[in-house]
Short mmCIF file of C-alpha atoms in Angstrom, two decimals:
data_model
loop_
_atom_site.label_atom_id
_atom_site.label_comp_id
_atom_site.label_asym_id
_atom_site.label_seq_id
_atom_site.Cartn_x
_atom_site.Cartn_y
_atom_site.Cartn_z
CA UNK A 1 -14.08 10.59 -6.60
CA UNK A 2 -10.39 10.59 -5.79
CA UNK A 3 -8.04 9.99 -7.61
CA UNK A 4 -4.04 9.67 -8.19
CA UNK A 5 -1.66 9.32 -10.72
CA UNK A 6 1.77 7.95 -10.92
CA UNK A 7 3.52 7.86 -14.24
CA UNK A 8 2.59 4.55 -15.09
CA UNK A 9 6.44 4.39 -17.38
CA UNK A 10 9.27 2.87 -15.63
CA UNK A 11 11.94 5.47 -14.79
CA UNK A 12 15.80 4.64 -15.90
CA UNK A 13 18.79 6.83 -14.81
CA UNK A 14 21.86 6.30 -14.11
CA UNK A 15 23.38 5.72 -10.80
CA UNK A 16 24.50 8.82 -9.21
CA UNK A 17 21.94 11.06 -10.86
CA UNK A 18 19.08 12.53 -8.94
CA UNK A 19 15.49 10.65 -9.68
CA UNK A 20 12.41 12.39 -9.51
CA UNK A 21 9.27 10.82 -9.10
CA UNK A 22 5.76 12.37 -9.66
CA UNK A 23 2.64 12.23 -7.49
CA UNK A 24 -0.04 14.05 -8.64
CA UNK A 25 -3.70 14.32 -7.42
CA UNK A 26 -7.22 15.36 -8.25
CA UNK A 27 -10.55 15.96 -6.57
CA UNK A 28 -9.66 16.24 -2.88
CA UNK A 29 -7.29 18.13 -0.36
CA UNK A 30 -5.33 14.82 1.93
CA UNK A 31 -4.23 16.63 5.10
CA UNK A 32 -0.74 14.53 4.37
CA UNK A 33 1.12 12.04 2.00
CA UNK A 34 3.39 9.42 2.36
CA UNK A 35 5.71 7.46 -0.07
CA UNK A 36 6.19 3.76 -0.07
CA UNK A 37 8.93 1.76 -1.33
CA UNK A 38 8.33 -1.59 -2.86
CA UNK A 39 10.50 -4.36 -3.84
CA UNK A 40 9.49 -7.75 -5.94
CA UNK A 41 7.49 -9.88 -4.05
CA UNK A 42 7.75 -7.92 -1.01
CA UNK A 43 4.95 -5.61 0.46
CA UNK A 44 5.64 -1.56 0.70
CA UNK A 45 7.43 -0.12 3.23
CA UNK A 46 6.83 3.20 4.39
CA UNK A 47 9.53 5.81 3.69
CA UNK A 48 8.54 9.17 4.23
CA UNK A 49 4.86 11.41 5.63
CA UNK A 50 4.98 15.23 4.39
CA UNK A 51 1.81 17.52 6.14
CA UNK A 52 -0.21 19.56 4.50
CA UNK A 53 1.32 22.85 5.95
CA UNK A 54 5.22 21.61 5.23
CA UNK A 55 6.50 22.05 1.77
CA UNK A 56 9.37 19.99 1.80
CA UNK A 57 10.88 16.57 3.88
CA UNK A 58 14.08 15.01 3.48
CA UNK A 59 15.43 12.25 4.86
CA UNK A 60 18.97 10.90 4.37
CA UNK A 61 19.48 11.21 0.01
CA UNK A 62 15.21 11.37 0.17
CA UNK A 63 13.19 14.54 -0.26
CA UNK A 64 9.63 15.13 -0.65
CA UNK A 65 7.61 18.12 -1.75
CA UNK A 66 3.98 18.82 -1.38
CA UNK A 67 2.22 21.18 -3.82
CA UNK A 68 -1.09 21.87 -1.92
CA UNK A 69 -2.03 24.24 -4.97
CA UNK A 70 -0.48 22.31 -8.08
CA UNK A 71 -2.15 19.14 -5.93
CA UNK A 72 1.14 17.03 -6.31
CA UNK A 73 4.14 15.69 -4.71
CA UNK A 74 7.57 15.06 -5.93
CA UNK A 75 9.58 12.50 -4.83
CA UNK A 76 13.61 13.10 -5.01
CA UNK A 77 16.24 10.39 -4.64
CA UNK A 78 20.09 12.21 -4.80
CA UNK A 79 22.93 10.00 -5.49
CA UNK A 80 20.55 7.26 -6.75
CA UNK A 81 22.27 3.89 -6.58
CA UNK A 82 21.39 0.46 -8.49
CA UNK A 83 20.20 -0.80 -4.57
CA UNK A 84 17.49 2.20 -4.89
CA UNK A 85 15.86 0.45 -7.43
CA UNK A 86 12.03 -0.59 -7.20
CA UNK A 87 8.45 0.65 -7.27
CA UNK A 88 7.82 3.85 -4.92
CA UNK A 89 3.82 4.51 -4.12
CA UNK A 90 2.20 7.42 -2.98
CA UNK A 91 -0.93 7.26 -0.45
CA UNK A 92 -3.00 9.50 0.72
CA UNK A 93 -4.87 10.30 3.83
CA UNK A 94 -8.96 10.03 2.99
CA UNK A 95 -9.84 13.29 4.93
CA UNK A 96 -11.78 10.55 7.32
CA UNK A 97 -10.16 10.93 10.52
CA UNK A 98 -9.47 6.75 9.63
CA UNK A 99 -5.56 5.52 9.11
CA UNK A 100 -7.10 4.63 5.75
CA UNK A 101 -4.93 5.55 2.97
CA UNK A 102 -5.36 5.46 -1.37
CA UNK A 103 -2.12 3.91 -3.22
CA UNK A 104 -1.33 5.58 -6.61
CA UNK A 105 0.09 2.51 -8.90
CA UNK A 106 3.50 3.21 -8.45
CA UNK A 107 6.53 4.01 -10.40
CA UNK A 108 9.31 1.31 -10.68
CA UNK A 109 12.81 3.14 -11.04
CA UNK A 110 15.63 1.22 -12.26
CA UNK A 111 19.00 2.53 -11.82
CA UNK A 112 21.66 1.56 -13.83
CA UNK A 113 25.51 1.36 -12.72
CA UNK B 1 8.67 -7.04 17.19
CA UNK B 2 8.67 -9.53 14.21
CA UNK B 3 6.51 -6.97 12.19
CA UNK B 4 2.35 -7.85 10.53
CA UNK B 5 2.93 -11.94 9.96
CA UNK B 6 1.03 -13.42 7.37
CA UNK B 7 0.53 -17.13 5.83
CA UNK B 8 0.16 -19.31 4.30
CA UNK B 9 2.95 -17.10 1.65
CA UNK B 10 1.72 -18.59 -1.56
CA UNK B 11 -1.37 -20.55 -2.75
CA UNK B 12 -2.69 -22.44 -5.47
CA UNK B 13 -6.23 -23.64 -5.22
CA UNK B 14 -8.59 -24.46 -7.75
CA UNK B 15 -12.15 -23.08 -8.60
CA UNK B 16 -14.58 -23.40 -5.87
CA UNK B 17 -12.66 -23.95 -3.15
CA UNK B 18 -12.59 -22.04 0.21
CA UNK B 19 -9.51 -19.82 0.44
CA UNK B 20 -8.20 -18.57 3.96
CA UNK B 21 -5.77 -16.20 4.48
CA UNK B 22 -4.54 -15.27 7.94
CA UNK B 23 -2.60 -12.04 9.60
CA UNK B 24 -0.77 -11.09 12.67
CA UNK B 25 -0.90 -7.97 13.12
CA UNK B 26 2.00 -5.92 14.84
CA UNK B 27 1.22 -5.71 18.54
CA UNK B 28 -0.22 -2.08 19.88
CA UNK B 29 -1.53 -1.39 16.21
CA UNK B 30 -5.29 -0.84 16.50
CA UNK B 31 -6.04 -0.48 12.82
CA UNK B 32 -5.47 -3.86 10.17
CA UNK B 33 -6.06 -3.44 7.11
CA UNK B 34 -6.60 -5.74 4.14
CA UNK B 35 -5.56 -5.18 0.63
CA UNK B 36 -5.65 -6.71 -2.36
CA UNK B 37 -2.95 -5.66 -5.41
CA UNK B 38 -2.54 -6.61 -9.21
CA UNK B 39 -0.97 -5.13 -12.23
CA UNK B 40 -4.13 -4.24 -13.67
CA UNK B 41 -5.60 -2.49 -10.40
CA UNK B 42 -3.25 -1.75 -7.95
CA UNK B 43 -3.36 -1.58 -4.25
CA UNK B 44 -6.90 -2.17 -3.21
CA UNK B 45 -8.19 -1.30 -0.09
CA UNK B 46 -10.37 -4.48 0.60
CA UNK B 47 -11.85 -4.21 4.96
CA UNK B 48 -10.46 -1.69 7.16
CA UNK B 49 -10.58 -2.61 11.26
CA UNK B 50 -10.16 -0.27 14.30
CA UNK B 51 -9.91 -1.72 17.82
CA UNK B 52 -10.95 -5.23 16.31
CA UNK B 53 -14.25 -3.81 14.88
CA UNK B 54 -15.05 -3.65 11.04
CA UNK B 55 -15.23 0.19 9.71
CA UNK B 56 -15.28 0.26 6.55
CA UNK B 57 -15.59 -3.10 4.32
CA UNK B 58 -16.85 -0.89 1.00
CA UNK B 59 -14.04 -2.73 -0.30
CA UNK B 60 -14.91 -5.73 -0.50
CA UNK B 61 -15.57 -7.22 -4.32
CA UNK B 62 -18.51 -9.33 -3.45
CA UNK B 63 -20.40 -11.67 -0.68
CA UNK B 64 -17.72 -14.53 -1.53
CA UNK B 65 -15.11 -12.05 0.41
CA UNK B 66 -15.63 -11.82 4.24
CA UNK B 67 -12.96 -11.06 7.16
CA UNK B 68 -13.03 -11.38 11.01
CA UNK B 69 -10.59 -9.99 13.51
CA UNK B 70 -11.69 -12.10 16.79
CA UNK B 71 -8.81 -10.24 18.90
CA UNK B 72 -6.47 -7.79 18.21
CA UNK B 73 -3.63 -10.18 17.21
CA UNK B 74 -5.46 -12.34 14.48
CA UNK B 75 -7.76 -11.58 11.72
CA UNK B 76 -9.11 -13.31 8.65
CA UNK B 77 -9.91 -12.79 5.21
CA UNK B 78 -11.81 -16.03 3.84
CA UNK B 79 -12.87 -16.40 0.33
CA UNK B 80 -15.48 -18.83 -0.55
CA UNK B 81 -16.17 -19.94 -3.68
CA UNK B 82 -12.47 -19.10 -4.98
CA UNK B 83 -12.71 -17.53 -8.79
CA UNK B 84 -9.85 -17.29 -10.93
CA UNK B 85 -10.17 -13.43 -11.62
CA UNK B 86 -9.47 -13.41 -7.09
CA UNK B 87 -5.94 -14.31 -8.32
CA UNK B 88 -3.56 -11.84 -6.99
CA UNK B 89 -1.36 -10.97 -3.77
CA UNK B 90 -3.30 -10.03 -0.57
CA UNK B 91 -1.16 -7.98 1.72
CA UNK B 92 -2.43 -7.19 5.38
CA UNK B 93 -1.29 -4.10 7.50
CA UNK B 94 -1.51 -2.70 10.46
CA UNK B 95 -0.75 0.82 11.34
CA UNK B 96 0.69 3.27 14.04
CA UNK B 97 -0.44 6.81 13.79
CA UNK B 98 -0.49 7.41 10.20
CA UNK B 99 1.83 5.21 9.36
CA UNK B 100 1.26 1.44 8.01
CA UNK B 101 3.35 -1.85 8.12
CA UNK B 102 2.68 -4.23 5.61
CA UNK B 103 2.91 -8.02 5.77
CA UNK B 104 4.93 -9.72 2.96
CA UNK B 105 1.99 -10.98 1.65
CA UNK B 106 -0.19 -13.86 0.48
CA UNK B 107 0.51 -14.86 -3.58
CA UNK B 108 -3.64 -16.53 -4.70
CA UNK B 109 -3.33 -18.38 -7.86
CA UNK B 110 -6.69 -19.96 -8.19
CA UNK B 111 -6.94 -22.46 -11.70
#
């Protein structure tokens, strides 16, 4: 069956420093990926869908890679700043032509000032 | 648009009692979906709908579980008898393309 893994470890850096969060995947090929941020009692929020056939996204201080053949995705924050901090999810497609989607645990990132 | 509405927000029921949670979903979405999440497990994917209709409810832990979506801008997830291991939040989406909106979520404590 599918399946994902986040690092399960919270991540600490300090603010300004680039954050890199990993995504990695066995047992299937997801035509795309998306990351999800999350925030304490809040639910996720959608941040960022990379294809497939595209290696890399960015958006704003966000960027997002997609290793088809290493089956995993890493998820960059530049200039990280104490606001970026909270749990970021990765979901992927089920190959089902459905909207359906599998969450990874997430990784909550804490940056310090 | 207000975004995927969901209540009650938090509660606290005992053992055996009939739970109801309800969701609005964000109008012109044709898929909800309902999930359940907890430190131990994650997001789980509990009853997926398309155009009102269930599609896939493999989700869903046990006959005590069962949702309805009567039209597309209300649906239902109704637990009955409430354990205390269905503690957890229960966050409904609904979803545009590929993407999905979640609701802020319904916090089940049940003693």
């Amino acid at each position: 069956s599918q399946k994902i893994e986040q690092n399960s470890e919270a991540l600490n850096i300090q603010e300004g420093k680039t954050a890199t969060l990993t995504c990695n995947y066995t047992n299937y090929s997801p035509a795309y990926l998306q990351w999800y941020r999350q925030d304490p009692g809040r639910g996720p929020v959608f941040l960022l869908l990379i294809r497939e056939n595209e290696k890399e996204k960015r958006k704003e201080r966000l960027k997002v890679t997609f290793d088809t053949t290493l089956k995993q995705s890493l998820f960059h924050i530049t200039a990280s700043q104490p606001a970026d901090s909270a749990t970021y999810l990765c979901a992927l497609d089920m190959v089902d032509n459905t909207d359906k989607l599998i969450f990874g645990t997430g990784t909550r990132l804490q940056v310090f000032p | 648009d207000a975004g995927v509405i969901q209540s009650p927000r938090h509660e606290v029921t005992e053992m055996g009692q009939e739970v109801t949670l309800r969701c609005k979903p964000i109008s012109g979405h044709n898929s909800l979906f309902w999930y359940r999440q907890t430190m131990m497990r994650g997001l789980e994917l509990l009853i997926y709908f398309n155009n009102n209709v269930p599609i896939d409810d493999s989700g869903m832990p046990e006959d005590r579980f069962s949702a309805k979506m009567p039209n597309a801008s209300f649906s239902t997830l109704k637990i009955q008898p409430s354990e205390p291991r269905d503690s957890a939040v229960y966050f409904c989406a609904s979803s545009f393309l590929e993407t999905q909106y979640f609701g802020p979520g319904t916090r089940l404590l049940v003693l």
